[in-house]
Short mmCIF file of C-alpha atoms in Angstrom, two decimals:
data_model
loop_
_atom_site.label_atom_id
_atom_site.label_comp_id
_atom_site.label_asym_id
_atom_site.label_seq_id
_atom_site.Cartn_x
_atom_site.Cartn_y
_atom_site.Cartn_z
CA MET A 1 -6.10 11.37 8.82
CA SER A 2 -4.29 7.74 8.35
CA HIS A 3 -4.38 4.36 9.74
CA ARG A 4 -2.36 1.54 10.38
CA PHE A 5 -3.27 -2.15 9.39
CA ASP A 6 -1.76 -4.87 11.37
CA PRO A 7 0.55 -6.74 9.28
CA THR A 8 -0.34 -10.18 9.96
CA ILE A 9 -3.65 -9.52 7.92
CA LEU A 10 -1.74 -8.24 4.61
CA ARG A 11 -1.60 -11.35 2.76
CA GLU A 12 -0.35 -12.22 -1.17
CA TYR A 13 -4.14 -13.11 -2.57
CA ASP A 14 -5.92 -10.86 -0.22
CA ILE A 15 -6.58 -8.96 3.21
CA ARG A 16 -7.83 -11.52 5.68
CA GLY A 17 -7.88 -11.58 10.01
CA THR A 18 -9.44 -12.47 12.93
CA VAL A 19 -12.22 -10.13 13.81
CA GLY A 20 -11.73 -8.06 16.77
CA VAL A 21 -7.89 -9.30 17.16
CA THR A 22 -6.65 -8.11 14.08
CA LEU A 23 -9.23 -7.18 12.17
CA HIS A 24 -11.63 -4.02 13.06
CA GLU A 25 -14.05 -1.89 11.41
CA ALA A 26 -11.46 0.84 11.37
CA ASP A 27 -9.83 -1.64 8.71
CA ALA A 28 -12.86 -2.03 6.49
CA VAL A 29 -13.17 2.10 6.42
CA ALA A 30 -9.53 2.09 5.42
CA VAL A 31 -9.62 -0.59 3.09
CA GLY A 32 -12.41 1.31 1.28
CA ARG A 33 -10.19 4.67 1.02
CA SER A 34 -7.21 3.21 0.13
CA PHE A 35 -9.10 0.64 -3.14
CA ALA A 36 -11.47 3.61 -3.90
CA THR A 37 -7.83 5.74 -4.10
CA CYS A 38 -6.42 2.88 -6.18
CA VAL A 39 -9.87 2.58 -8.68
CA ARG A 40 -9.74 6.73 -8.99
CA ALA A 41 -5.76 6.57 -10.00
CA ALA A 42 -6.98 3.71 -12.90
CA GLY A 43 -9.53 6.06 -13.94
CA GLY A 44 -12.38 4.41 -12.31
CA THR A 45 -15.31 5.23 -10.59
CA ARG A 46 -17.74 2.61 -10.10
CA VAL A 47 -17.48 -0.57 -7.35
CA ALA A 48 -19.41 -3.68 -6.88
CA VAL A 49 -19.51 -4.83 -3.22
CA GLY A 50 -20.49 -8.43 -2.00
CA ARG A 51 -20.14 -10.03 1.22
CA ASP A 52 -20.95 -13.76 2.47
CA GLY A 53 -22.77 -15.05 5.56
CA ARG A 54 -20.26 -14.37 8.27
CA LEU A 55 -21.64 -12.95 11.50
CA SER A 56 -19.12 -10.07 11.01
CA SER A 57 -19.64 -9.67 7.23
CA PRO A 58 -22.80 -7.16 7.45
CA MET A 59 -20.79 -4.86 9.71
CA LEU A 60 -17.73 -4.91 7.77
CA GLU A 61 -19.37 -4.69 4.50
CA ALA A 62 -21.03 -1.36 5.67
CA ALA A 63 -17.96 -0.32 6.93
CA LEU A 64 -15.85 -0.99 3.58
CA VAL A 65 -18.98 0.93 1.51
CA ASN A 66 -18.88 4.11 3.77
CA GLY A 67 -14.60 3.87 3.18
CA LEU A 68 -15.44 3.62 -0.53
CA ALA A 69 -17.91 6.32 -1.10
CA ALA A 70 -15.88 8.64 1.01
CA GLY A 71 -12.76 8.07 -1.54
CA GLY A 72 -14.82 9.46 -4.41
CA VAL A 73 -16.40 5.81 -6.10
CA ASP A 74 -19.92 5.12 -6.31
CA VAL A 75 -21.13 1.68 -5.06
CA VAL A 76 -23.30 -0.98 -6.16
CA ARG A 77 -24.10 -3.31 -3.24
CA ILE A 78 -25.08 -6.75 -4.50
CA GLY A 79 -25.57 -8.20 -0.92
CA LEU A 80 -24.90 -11.78 -0.22
CA GLY A 81 -23.92 -14.28 -2.29
CA PRO A 82 -20.37 -16.18 -3.11
CA SER A 83 -17.14 -14.85 -4.36
CA PRO A 84 -17.69 -15.72 -7.56
CA MET A 85 -20.72 -13.79 -7.87
CA LEU A 86 -19.03 -11.04 -6.98
CA TYR A 87 -16.33 -11.35 -9.64
CA TYR A 88 -19.69 -12.06 -12.29
CA ALA A 89 -20.75 -9.04 -11.20
CA GLU A 90 -17.67 -7.11 -11.89
CA ALA A 91 -17.05 -8.84 -15.33
CA VAL A 92 -20.43 -8.15 -16.47
CA MET A 93 -21.86 -4.60 -14.59
CA GLU A 94 -20.77 -1.36 -15.99
CA VAL A 95 -18.44 -1.11 -12.65
CA ASP A 96 -14.38 -0.94 -12.72
CA ALA A 97 -13.27 -2.92 -9.79
CA GLY A 98 -14.58 -5.44 -7.42
CA ILE A 99 -14.34 -6.30 -3.32
CA GLN A 100 -16.09 -8.88 -1.52
CA VAL A 101 -16.14 -9.46 2.43
CA THR A 102 -15.22 -12.99 2.93
CA GLY A 103 -13.45 -14.91 5.40
CA SER A 104 -13.24 -17.51 2.97
CA HIS A 105 -12.83 -21.15 4.26
CA ASN A 106 -11.08 -20.20 7.40
CA PRO A 107 -12.37 -20.35 10.88
CA ALA A 108 -15.61 -18.59 11.76
CA ASP A 109 -14.06 -15.56 13.51
CA HIS A 110 -12.11 -14.48 10.36
CA ASN A 111 -13.28 -12.21 7.54
CA GLY A 112 -11.23 -10.11 4.99
CA PHE A 113 -11.53 -8.53 1.87
CA LYS A 114 -10.63 -10.29 -1.96
CA MET A 115 -10.21 -7.17 -4.69
CA VAL A 116 -10.51 -6.98 -8.31
CA LEU A 117 -9.65 -3.92 -10.29
CA GLY A 118 -10.10 -3.92 -14.19
CA HIS A 119 -11.11 -7.38 -14.28
CA ARG A 120 -7.42 -8.47 -12.74
CA SER A 121 -6.67 -9.81 -9.48
CA PHE A 122 -5.58 -6.94 -6.89
CA TRP A 123 -2.93 -8.43 -5.27
CA ALA A 124 0.67 -9.08 -4.06
CA ASP A 125 2.43 -5.17 -4.58
CA ASP A 126 -1.42 -4.00 -4.60
CA ILE A 127 -2.07 -4.69 -1.71
CA ARG A 128 1.31 -3.25 -0.29
CA HIS A 129 0.85 -0.08 -2.67
CA LEU A 130 -2.90 -0.28 -0.53
CA ALA A 131 -1.65 -0.79 2.76
CA ARG A 132 0.91 2.29 2.01
CA LEU A 133 -1.73 4.76 0.71
CA ALA A 134 -3.47 3.91 4.30
CA GLU A 135 -0.47 4.74 6.68
CA THR A 136 0.37 7.81 4.59
CA GLY A 137 -3.61 9.09 4.51
CA ASP A 138 -3.15 9.91 0.79
CA TRP A 139 -6.59 9.31 -0.09
CA SER A 140 -8.77 10.49 -2.57
CA GLU A 141 -11.56 12.57 -1.46
CA GLY A 142 -15.56 12.69 -2.72
CA ASP A 143 -18.79 11.59 -2.06
CA GLY A 144 -19.43 8.57 -3.88
CA ASN A 145 -23.37 7.32 -4.98
CA VAL A 146 -24.76 3.81 -2.65
CA THR A 147 -26.97 1.56 -4.51
CA GLU A 148 -27.85 -2.16 -4.81
CA ALA A 149 -28.60 -4.47 -7.52
CA ASP A 150 -29.71 -8.16 -7.15
CA MET A 151 -27.22 -9.98 -9.16
CA LEU A 152 -28.47 -13.41 -8.04
CA ASP A 153 -30.94 -14.47 -11.04
CA ALA A 154 -28.54 -13.36 -13.69
CA TYR A 155 -25.77 -15.18 -12.15
CA VAL A 156 -27.36 -18.21 -11.78
CA GLY A 157 -28.80 -18.30 -15.64
CA ARG A 158 -24.86 -17.86 -16.61
CA LEU A 159 -24.11 -20.67 -14.44
CA PHE A 160 -27.25 -22.86 -16.03
CA ALA A 161 -25.97 -21.79 -19.69
CA GLY A 162 -22.94 -23.64 -19.14
CA TYR A 163 -24.51 -26.82 -18.36
CA GLY A 164 -24.87 -29.97 -21.03
CA GLY A 165 -24.84 -32.96 -19.19
CA GLY A 166 -27.57 -35.40 -18.36
CA ALA A 167 -30.20 -36.09 -15.51
CA TYR A 168 -28.39 -37.27 -12.52
CA ARG A 169 -29.38 -37.98 -8.82
CA ILE A 170 -27.03 -35.92 -6.66
CA GLY A 171 -26.10 -34.40 -3.51
CA TRP A 172 -25.25 -30.75 -2.68
CA ASP A 173 -23.87 -29.71 0.62
CA CYS A 174 -23.62 -26.17 0.91
CA GLY A 175 -21.68 -26.18 4.23
CA SER A 176 -24.11 -23.01 5.70
CA GLY A 177 -22.01 -21.04 3.35
CA ALA A 178 -22.84 -18.19 0.99
CA ALA A 179 -23.02 -20.39 -1.99
CA GLY A 180 -26.50 -22.07 -0.49
CA PRO A 181 -29.44 -19.66 -2.20
CA ALA A 182 -27.13 -20.04 -5.44
CA VAL A 183 -27.50 -23.45 -5.48
CA GLU A 184 -31.15 -23.66 -4.20
CA ARG A 185 -31.98 -22.01 -7.55
CA LEU A 186 -29.68 -24.09 -9.94
CA THR A 187 -31.00 -27.18 -8.76
CA ALA A 188 -34.21 -25.78 -9.42
CA LEU A 189 -33.00 -25.46 -13.30
CA LEU A 190 -30.97 -28.31 -13.76
CA PRO A 191 -32.98 -31.90 -14.62
CA GLY A 192 -32.37 -34.93 -12.53
CA GLU A 193 -32.90 -35.55 -8.78
CA HIS A 194 -31.23 -33.03 -5.85
CA HIS A 195 -30.89 -33.35 -2.32
CA LEU A 196 -29.39 -30.29 -1.09
CA LEU A 197 -28.19 -29.77 2.79
CA TYR A 198 -27.34 -26.83 4.58
CA THR A 199 -28.11 -23.89 1.87
CA GLN A 200 -29.21 -21.38 4.55
CA PRO A 201 -25.99 -19.27 5.12
CA ASP A 202 -25.12 -19.53 8.94
CA GLY A 203 -21.74 -17.85 9.83
CA HIS A 204 -21.91 -20.02 13.37
CA PHE A 205 -21.50 -23.34 10.54
CA PRO A 206 -23.35 -25.40 13.05
CA HIS A 207 -22.95 -28.57 10.62
CA HIS A 208 -19.30 -28.42 9.58
CA HIS A 209 -16.44 -26.63 8.73
CA PRO A 210 -17.16 -25.04 5.10
CA ASP A 211 -13.77 -26.52 3.50
CA PRO A 212 -14.14 -29.61 1.13
CA SER A 213 -10.41 -30.21 0.65
CA GLU A 214 -10.47 -31.66 4.48
CA GLU A 215 -12.42 -34.83 4.19
CA ALA A 216 -13.59 -34.88 7.27
CA ASN A 217 -15.77 -32.07 6.09
CA LEU A 218 -17.46 -34.61 3.84
CA ALA A 219 -18.48 -37.02 6.26
CA ASP A 220 -22.51 -35.73 5.82
CA LEU A 221 -22.53 -35.43 1.98
CA GLN A 222 -20.98 -39.13 2.21
CA ALA A 223 -23.71 -40.13 4.28
CA LEU A 224 -26.70 -38.65 2.08
CA VAL A 225 -25.05 -40.21 -0.94
CA ALA A 226 -24.82 -43.85 1.01
CA GLU A 227 -28.17 -43.33 2.53
CA LYS A 228 -30.08 -42.05 -1.01
CA SER A 229 -27.86 -44.43 -3.33
CA LEU A 230 -27.01 -40.90 -5.22
CA ASP A 231 -25.04 -40.87 -8.23
CA PHE A 232 -22.07 -38.53 -6.57
CA GLY A 233 -22.24 -35.48 -4.42
CA LEU A 234 -21.04 -32.38 -4.84
CA ALA A 235 -20.05 -30.04 -1.73
CA PHE A 236 -18.57 -25.79 -1.75
CA ASP A 237 -16.47 -23.96 0.86
CA GLY A 238 -17.57 -20.90 2.90
CA ASP A 239 -17.46 -18.48 -0.05
CA GLY A 240 -18.24 -21.11 -3.08
CA ASP A 241 -14.71 -20.98 -4.99
CA ARG A 242 -13.72 -24.07 -4.04
CA ILE A 243 -15.72 -27.43 -4.99
CA GLY A 244 -14.97 -31.05 -3.14
CA ALA A 245 -16.70 -34.15 -5.08
CA VAL A 246 -17.52 -37.86 -3.77
CA ASP A 247 -18.48 -40.91 -6.07
CA GLY A 248 -21.29 -43.21 -5.88
CA LYS A 249 -19.21 -45.40 -3.27
CA GLY A 250 -18.14 -42.43 -1.63
CA ARG A 251 -14.73 -41.84 -2.18
CA VAL A 252 -13.25 -38.39 -2.15
CA LEU A 253 -12.28 -37.14 -5.79
CA TRP A 254 -9.74 -33.88 -5.04
CA GLY A 255 -9.49 -30.45 -6.85
CA ASP A 256 -6.58 -32.08 -9.35
CA GLN A 257 -8.68 -35.13 -9.97
CA ILE A 258 -12.00 -32.32 -10.56
CA LEU A 259 -9.98 -30.72 -13.07
CA GLY A 260 -8.58 -33.44 -15.23
CA LEU A 261 -12.22 -34.92 -15.82
CA ILE A 262 -13.09 -31.43 -16.64
CA ALA A 263 -10.02 -30.99 -18.98
CA GLU A 264 -11.04 -34.00 -21.40
CA PRO A 265 -13.65 -32.44 -23.39
CA LEU A 266 -12.19 -29.40 -23.06
CA LEU A 267 -9.05 -30.65 -25.05
CA ARG A 268 -11.63 -32.06 -27.40
CA GLU A 269 -13.15 -28.97 -27.79
CA LEU A 270 -9.46 -26.78 -28.05
CA PRO A 271 -6.75 -29.50 -29.06
CA GLY A 272 -3.61 -28.29 -27.80
CA ALA A 273 -4.88 -25.99 -25.27
CA THR A 274 -2.64 -24.79 -22.12
CA ILE A 275 -3.96 -26.18 -18.87
CA ILE A 276 -2.67 -25.03 -15.50
CA ALA A 277 -2.58 -26.79 -12.18
CA ASP A 278 -0.51 -25.55 -9.31
CA VAL A 279 2.36 -27.36 -7.74
CA LYS A 280 0.72 -29.57 -5.54
CA ALA A 281 -1.05 -31.31 -7.94
CA SER A 282 -0.73 -34.75 -8.51
CA GLN A 283 1.73 -35.79 -11.47
CA ALA A 284 -1.24 -37.99 -12.81
CA LEU A 285 -2.73 -35.13 -13.72
CA PHE A 286 0.23 -33.48 -15.59
CA ASP A 287 0.48 -36.93 -17.30
CA ARG A 288 -3.45 -37.01 -18.15
CA ILE A 289 -3.31 -33.61 -19.71
CA THR A 290 -0.09 -34.64 -22.08
CA ASP A 291 -1.93 -38.24 -23.13
CA LEU A 292 -4.83 -35.87 -24.03
CA GLY A 293 -3.02 -33.84 -26.38
CA GLY A 294 -2.92 -30.63 -24.05
CA LYS A 295 0.08 -28.33 -22.45
CA PRO A 296 0.26 -28.68 -19.03
CA CYS A 297 1.68 -26.28 -16.81
CA MET A 298 2.78 -26.00 -13.49
CA TRP A 299 2.13 -22.75 -11.33
CA LYS A 300 2.10 -20.93 -8.16
CA THR A 301 -0.03 -22.06 -5.35
CA GLY A 302 -2.53 -19.35 -4.99
CA HIS A 303 -5.50 -18.07 -7.01
CA SER A 304 -4.47 -14.55 -7.79
CA ALA A 305 -0.91 -16.42 -8.68
CA ILE A 306 -3.12 -18.85 -11.06
CA LYS A 307 -5.51 -16.29 -12.65
CA THR A 308 -2.34 -14.07 -14.00
CA LYS A 309 -0.89 -16.88 -15.23
CA MET A 310 -3.83 -17.22 -17.22
CA VAL A 311 -4.34 -13.77 -18.71
CA GLU A 312 -0.09 -14.27 -19.47
CA THR A 313 -0.36 -17.99 -21.25
CA GLY A 314 -4.02 -17.52 -22.51
CA ALA A 315 -5.03 -20.95 -21.22
CA PRO A 316 -8.71 -21.61 -20.92
CA LEU A 317 -8.60 -23.98 -17.92
CA ALA A 318 -6.55 -23.81 -14.39
CA GLY A 319 -6.87 -25.43 -10.85
CA GLU A 320 -5.49 -25.99 -7.75
CA MET A 321 -5.35 -28.97 -5.67
CA SER A 322 -7.62 -27.55 -2.92
CA GLY A 323 -10.43 -27.18 -5.46
CA HIS A 324 -10.26 -23.80 -7.10
CA ILE A 325 -11.13 -24.30 -10.68
CA PHE A 326 -10.62 -21.56 -12.99
CA PHE A 327 -12.62 -21.11 -16.29
CA GLY A 328 -10.95 -18.97 -19.04
CA HIS A 329 -13.02 -20.18 -21.80
CA ASP A 330 -16.64 -19.19 -22.62
CA TYR A 331 -16.38 -17.45 -18.82
CA TYR A 332 -14.58 -14.74 -17.52
CA GLY A 333 -10.96 -16.51 -15.98
CA PHE A 334 -11.88 -16.08 -12.18
CA ASP A 335 -12.69 -19.53 -10.03
CA ASP A 336 -16.02 -20.25 -9.34
CA ALA A 337 -17.18 -23.82 -7.83
CA LEU A 338 -20.43 -23.66 -9.03
CA PHE A 339 -19.70 -23.19 -12.40
CA ALA A 340 -17.17 -26.30 -11.75
CA ALA A 341 -19.76 -28.04 -10.44
CA VAL A 342 -21.92 -27.61 -13.95
CA LYS A 343 -18.95 -28.14 -15.86
CA LEU A 344 -17.99 -31.51 -13.69
CA ILE A 345 -21.79 -32.85 -14.47
CA ARG A 346 -21.16 -32.11 -18.26
CA ALA A 347 -18.15 -34.02 -18.25
CA ILE A 348 -19.53 -37.10 -16.83
CA HIS A 349 -22.00 -36.88 -19.08
CA ALA A 350 -19.70 -36.82 -22.19
CA SER A 351 -17.84 -39.42 -20.73
CA GLY A 352 -20.76 -42.08 -20.65
CA ARG A 353 -19.35 -43.32 -17.85
CA SER A 354 -20.53 -43.00 -14.02
CA LEU A 355 -18.39 -40.76 -11.73
CA THR A 356 -17.93 -43.79 -10.07
CA GLN A 357 -16.17 -45.55 -13.13
CA LEU A 358 -14.16 -42.45 -14.06
CA HIS A 359 -13.00 -42.84 -10.66
CA ASP A 360 -12.25 -46.32 -10.90
CA ALA A 361 -10.07 -45.61 -13.90
CA MET A 362 -7.67 -43.06 -12.36
CA PRO A 363 -3.98 -44.23 -11.04
CA ALA A 364 -3.74 -45.59 -7.96
CA LEU A 365 -1.59 -43.16 -6.03
CA VAL A 366 -1.03 -42.84 -2.47
CA SER A 367 -0.42 -39.21 -0.89
CA THR A 368 -0.28 -37.11 1.88
CA PRO A 369 -2.72 -34.09 2.61
CA ASP A 370 -0.82 -30.90 2.88
CA LEU A 371 1.53 -31.35 5.76
CA ARG A 372 2.48 -28.05 7.49
CA ILE A 373 5.10 -27.72 9.59
CA PRO A 374 5.32 -24.36 11.61
CA VAL A 375 8.22 -22.20 11.35
CA ALA A 376 9.12 -18.60 12.49
CA GLU A 377 8.08 -16.20 9.51
CA ASP A 378 11.80 -14.80 9.16
CA ARG A 379 13.24 -18.62 8.90
CA LYS A 380 10.58 -20.05 6.59
CA LEU A 381 12.29 -18.67 3.06
CA ALA A 382 15.88 -19.61 4.58
CA VAL A 383 14.96 -23.50 5.35
CA VAL A 384 13.56 -23.78 1.79
CA ALA A 385 17.15 -22.07 0.58
CA GLU A 386 19.09 -24.49 2.64
CA VAL A 387 17.21 -27.23 1.30
CA ASP A 388 17.78 -26.09 -1.95
CA ALA A 389 21.77 -25.82 -1.48
CA ARG A 390 21.42 -29.12 -0.46
CA LEU A 391 19.67 -30.44 -3.03
CA ASP A 392 22.14 -28.66 -5.58
CA GLU A 393 25.22 -30.32 -3.47
CA GLN A 394 23.57 -34.11 -4.42
CA GLY A 395 23.33 -33.08 -8.16
CA ILE A 396 19.45 -33.54 -7.94
CA ALA A 397 16.90 -31.65 -9.78
CA ALA A 398 14.46 -29.43 -8.10
CA ASP A 399 11.66 -27.59 -10.21
CA ARG A 400 11.27 -23.96 -8.48
CA THR A 401 8.32 -22.74 -9.41
CA ASP A 402 6.61 -22.63 -5.95
CA GLY A 403 9.03 -23.82 -3.22
CA LEU A 404 10.71 -27.22 -4.30
CA ARG A 405 9.41 -29.74 -6.18
CA VAL A 406 11.59 -32.83 -6.46
CA MET A 407 11.09 -36.06 -9.00
CA ARG A 408 12.43 -39.38 -7.22
CA PRO A 409 12.26 -42.93 -8.17
CA ASP A 410 9.56 -43.52 -5.74
CA GLY A 411 7.28 -40.24 -6.69
CA TRP A 412 7.96 -37.00 -5.97
CA TRP A 413 7.74 -34.56 -2.95
CA LEU A 414 7.52 -30.77 -2.46
CA LEU A 415 8.63 -27.94 -0.23
CA ARG A 416 7.30 -24.60 0.27
CA ALA A 417 6.62 -21.91 2.54
CA SER A 418 3.50 -20.65 3.39
CA ASN A 419 2.52 -17.62 1.77
CA THR A 420 -0.12 -16.68 4.26
CA GLN A 421 1.38 -17.56 7.60
CA GLY A 422 4.66 -18.90 9.49
CA ALA A 423 4.56 -22.12 8.20
CA LEU A 424 6.30 -24.90 5.52
CA THR A 425 4.41 -27.43 3.47
CA VAL A 426 5.26 -30.45 2.72
CA ARG A 427 3.27 -32.83 -0.02
CA ALA A 428 4.53 -36.08 -1.36
CA GLU A 429 3.00 -38.46 -3.60
CA ALA A 430 4.06 -42.15 -4.71
CA GLY A 431 2.75 -45.91 -6.06
CA ASP A 432 2.55 -47.45 -2.66
CA GLU A 433 2.86 -46.62 0.89
CA ALA A 434 6.39 -48.05 1.14
CA GLY A 435 7.41 -45.36 -1.58
CA LEU A 436 5.66 -42.88 0.49
CA ALA A 437 7.59 -43.23 3.50
CA ARG A 438 10.65 -42.88 2.01
CA LEU A 439 9.90 -39.89 0.14
CA LEU A 440 8.63 -38.58 3.43
CA ALA A 441 12.10 -39.94 5.15
CA GLU A 442 14.10 -37.98 2.85
CA VAL A 443 11.82 -34.77 3.16
CA ASP A 444 12.39 -35.53 7.34
CA GLY A 445 16.13 -35.70 6.86
CA HIS A 446 16.60 -32.53 4.76
CA LEU A 447 14.37 -30.71 7.74
CA ALA A 448 16.37 -31.98 10.29
CA ALA A 449 19.83 -30.40 8.91
CA SER A 450 17.87 -27.18 9.11
CA GLY A 451 16.80 -27.78 12.68
CA VAL A 452 13.20 -28.33 11.37
CA THR A 453 11.14 -31.33 13.18
CA ARG A 454 7.75 -32.06 11.24
#
């Protein structure tokens, strides 16, 4: 018996596809069989399994559990919750690995699997090995036990243990995602006044798409903050590992700005510590970390890549532009948007200023969002290499951590190949709109020379 996955679902950081098109029940069984084989090869015997609130998640979770048990590992089902709750379970329970069934921030008909083995991300070569095991059918055999455990109260208790803020008036938008029940219990413990939106998990996502990295998805939270004159608002993606925020004026704070605020009290506690941010982050963040006495480290985009770099460097804190914030100090090294919310409140309180005042004090910069340019899968890396060669010919330096990040008199621009689709991504940041236009014109010139139009 063997199984071949649609190659498009084998991503760099996880397994993810469109349910009924590229991802099926049989795939979930095969993921379970192959992952069980990997766990047993590493000397493990028990796997925790969680799921998000998508319509397809119960079906995929049941099939996954069947595959794991048939592979001879015992399974502990922790039920519906955010991905960080699964990571927490894997860190504190007597298990050897964990899998979350989740489509994260993707469209409603998408779903997939995020995996952890031995407190480390299971990604890249691990996923390719998992696929090879399925294709050869070289699976372990057995009859694992399946039990259930309720992790929600323990997880929320651990979130609350990180709190050190005052009493604020806060709006919380859970986007009908998996974080809702945990946010309900957390806010019941916190001081202050809390106004909650869309805490009931609903895989139809009837109010808005659950991705706080897109400003359009924050409109309801901005309206709530304005209507109730709240101090600020917090938002979460579909599986609770990305945070978004708006200040008292409804202005968005992006992931790198949130990371910068959380870094300040941490660097007072741990002077000289390394703080990691991905290549998409603002130069203002790296400069701020330096000014606070920390060591900024620019690294590759992607939650698995960041977590791996944290282990390598011993960094206590890391983050991505997309709103993933990772906590290694006094936590477990994974990305947790609810813990980020707690730590952001604590940082605001420690500053003695409001979030609006903190936002006012940030450098006034203009930047693009991620600009995605469709390019054939077999062409995207070649285009980046061609641009790299032209920069070299022109004597222009580039940071090659993840694609090409180029500092220019007006600011900086980034060109990289997407890890998850046939596309290039471009981002640029400048001090004003005219400078941004010059940066984008430079990028467009390089792309045009490779036959690509933005």
